[in-house]
XYZ file of C-alpha atoms in Angstrom:
139
model
C -196.112 -118.698 -26.952
C -197.122 -115.426 -28.578
C -194.586 -113.343 -30.452
C -195.193 -109.750 -31.495
C -193.790 -108.369 -34.748
C -193.240 -104.647 -35.297
C -192.445 -102.651 -38.416
C -191.378 -99.255 -37.081
C -191.728 -96.267 -39.371
C -191.508 -92.548 -38.753
C -195.317 -92.081 -38.865
C -196.694 -95.535 -38.039
C -195.830 -98.856 -36.431
C -197.209 -101.959 -38.141
C -198.126 -104.688 -35.659
C -198.458 -108.445 -36.178
C -198.961 -111.282 -33.695
C -198.207 -114.977 -33.944
C -200.803 -117.648 -33.362
C -200.443 -119.373 -29.940
C -198.325 -122.174 -31.448
C -195.936 -119.768 -33.165
C -196.622 -120.992 -36.704
C -198.252 -118.051 -38.449
C -198.248 -114.260 -38.255
C -201.402 -112.162 -38.508
C -201.565 -108.392 -38.779
C -203.553 -106.823 -35.967
C -203.199 -103.051 -36.184
C -201.212 -100.046 -37.272
C -200.248 -97.633 -34.514
C -200.292 -93.994 -35.610
C -197.206 -92.499 -33.993
C -197.845 -89.533 -31.726
C -195.134 -89.296 -29.053
C -192.506 -91.872 -28.226
C -193.925 -92.494 -24.721
C -197.434 -92.965 -26.119
C -196.185 -95.283 -28.882
C -194.348 -97.434 -26.340
C -197.432 -97.536 -24.105
C -199.538 -98.764 -27.057
C -197.040 -101.577 -27.689
C -197.046 -102.407 -23.971
C -200.877 -102.649 -23.928
C -200.843 -105.013 -26.901
C -198.193 -107.174 -25.210
C -200.344 -107.498 -22.088
C -203.542 -108.124 -24.067
C -202.027 -110.991 -26.089
C -199.674 -112.417 -23.457
C -196.618 -111.720 -25.615
C -193.365 -113.465 -24.644
C -190.989 -112.037 -27.281
C -190.986 -108.992 -29.541
C -189.429 -109.046 -33.022
C -188.648 -105.634 -34.458
C -187.676 -105.012 -38.064
C -184.235 -103.424 -38.292
C -183.823 -101.221 -41.348
C -180.394 -101.776 -42.833
C -178.742 -100.292 -45.873
C -178.442 -102.637 -48.829
C -174.741 -103.170 -47.976
C -175.716 -104.422 -44.499
C -174.724 -101.338 -42.515
C -177.054 -99.626 -40.061
C -177.952 -96.058 -40.946
C -179.784 -93.261 -39.189
C -183.223 -94.910 -39.321
C -181.724 -98.151 -38.004
C -180.186 -96.285 -35.076
C -183.586 -94.737 -34.270
C -185.254 -98.159 -34.334
C -182.545 -99.637 -32.068
C -183.075 -96.799 -29.567
C -186.853 -97.344 -29.602
C -186.337 -101.099 -29.212
C -184.303 -100.485 -26.061
C -187.065 -98.301 -24.614
C -189.714 -100.911 -25.463
C -187.572 -103.543 -23.739
C -187.324 -101.379 -20.605
C -191.097 -100.794 -20.535
C -192.245 -104.353 -21.307
C -189.391 -106.308 -19.694
C -189.604 -108.710 -22.664
C -186.806 -110.054 -24.850
C -186.374 -108.155 -28.118
C -185.133 -109.769 -31.314
C -184.049 -107.573 -34.211
C -184.862 -108.865 -37.709
C -183.327 -107.626 -40.957
C -186.249 -105.955 -42.663
C -184.628 -105.138 -45.987
C -187.160 -105.447 -48.784
C -190.118 -106.340 -46.511
C -191.963 -103.162 -47.495
C -191.208 -103.899 -51.154
C -192.600 -107.435 -50.722
C -195.675 -106.048 -48.937
C -196.347 -103.597 -51.784
C -195.898 -106.362 -54.369
C -198.340 -108.661 -52.553
C -200.940 -105.893 -52.334
C -200.515 -105.022 -56.014
C -201.033 -108.671 -56.914
C -204.172 -108.627 -54.762
C -205.310 -105.606 -56.808
C -205.766 -103.333 -53.793
C -206.280 -99.649 -54.477
C -203.499 -97.194 -53.668
C -205.526 -95.805 -50.745
C -206.027 -99.251 -49.195
C -202.355 -100.155 -49.732
C -201.212 -97.012 -47.949
C -203.374 -97.822 -44.911
C -202.104 -101.378 -44.417
C -198.564 -101.521 -45.819
C -196.899 -101.293 -42.389
C -199.122 -104.035 -40.976
C -198.299 -106.267 -43.961
C -194.569 -105.517 -43.536
C -194.880 -106.487 -39.835
C -196.412 -109.807 -40.945
C -193.443 -110.430 -43.270
C -190.970 -109.602 -40.477
C -192.681 -111.852 -37.947
C -193.299 -114.721 -40.387
C -189.629 -114.710 -41.392
C -188.649 -114.953 -37.739
C -191.188 -117.735 -37.052
C -189.938 -119.709 -40.069
C -186.365 -119.386 -38.840
C -187.370 -120.638 -35.385
C -189.180 -123.630 -36.879
C -186.261 -124.521 -39.144
C -183.724 -124.312 -36.322
C -185.531 -126.933 -34.230
């Protein structure tokens, strides 16, 4: 059972994949966004390559829990990814995942340049790991 985690931004999409048992999340790449169709095709290729069964996408919410403009864009993209891949999509509240990713990288003493290159991939790991932990706890 492989689960894909996505952190969708306006310029990049951070990508993480679960191990085959669904215990841990590992970052695999950051997709540089070009055109929506191309972005979706990249996600589709990754799904086929890893035998993905479910996709978890971070849903940006406002701090009060409402869904704003960026959340609406992510929901629309999620629907298009679902149509292309024919896989179930789970939305995951991503509030503060990017903050946590930055904090972890600062603690690891990574340079600003390195942090900028991998922040979305790290955020995708946080999104996916949160989902995996929830699945494990609900069993």
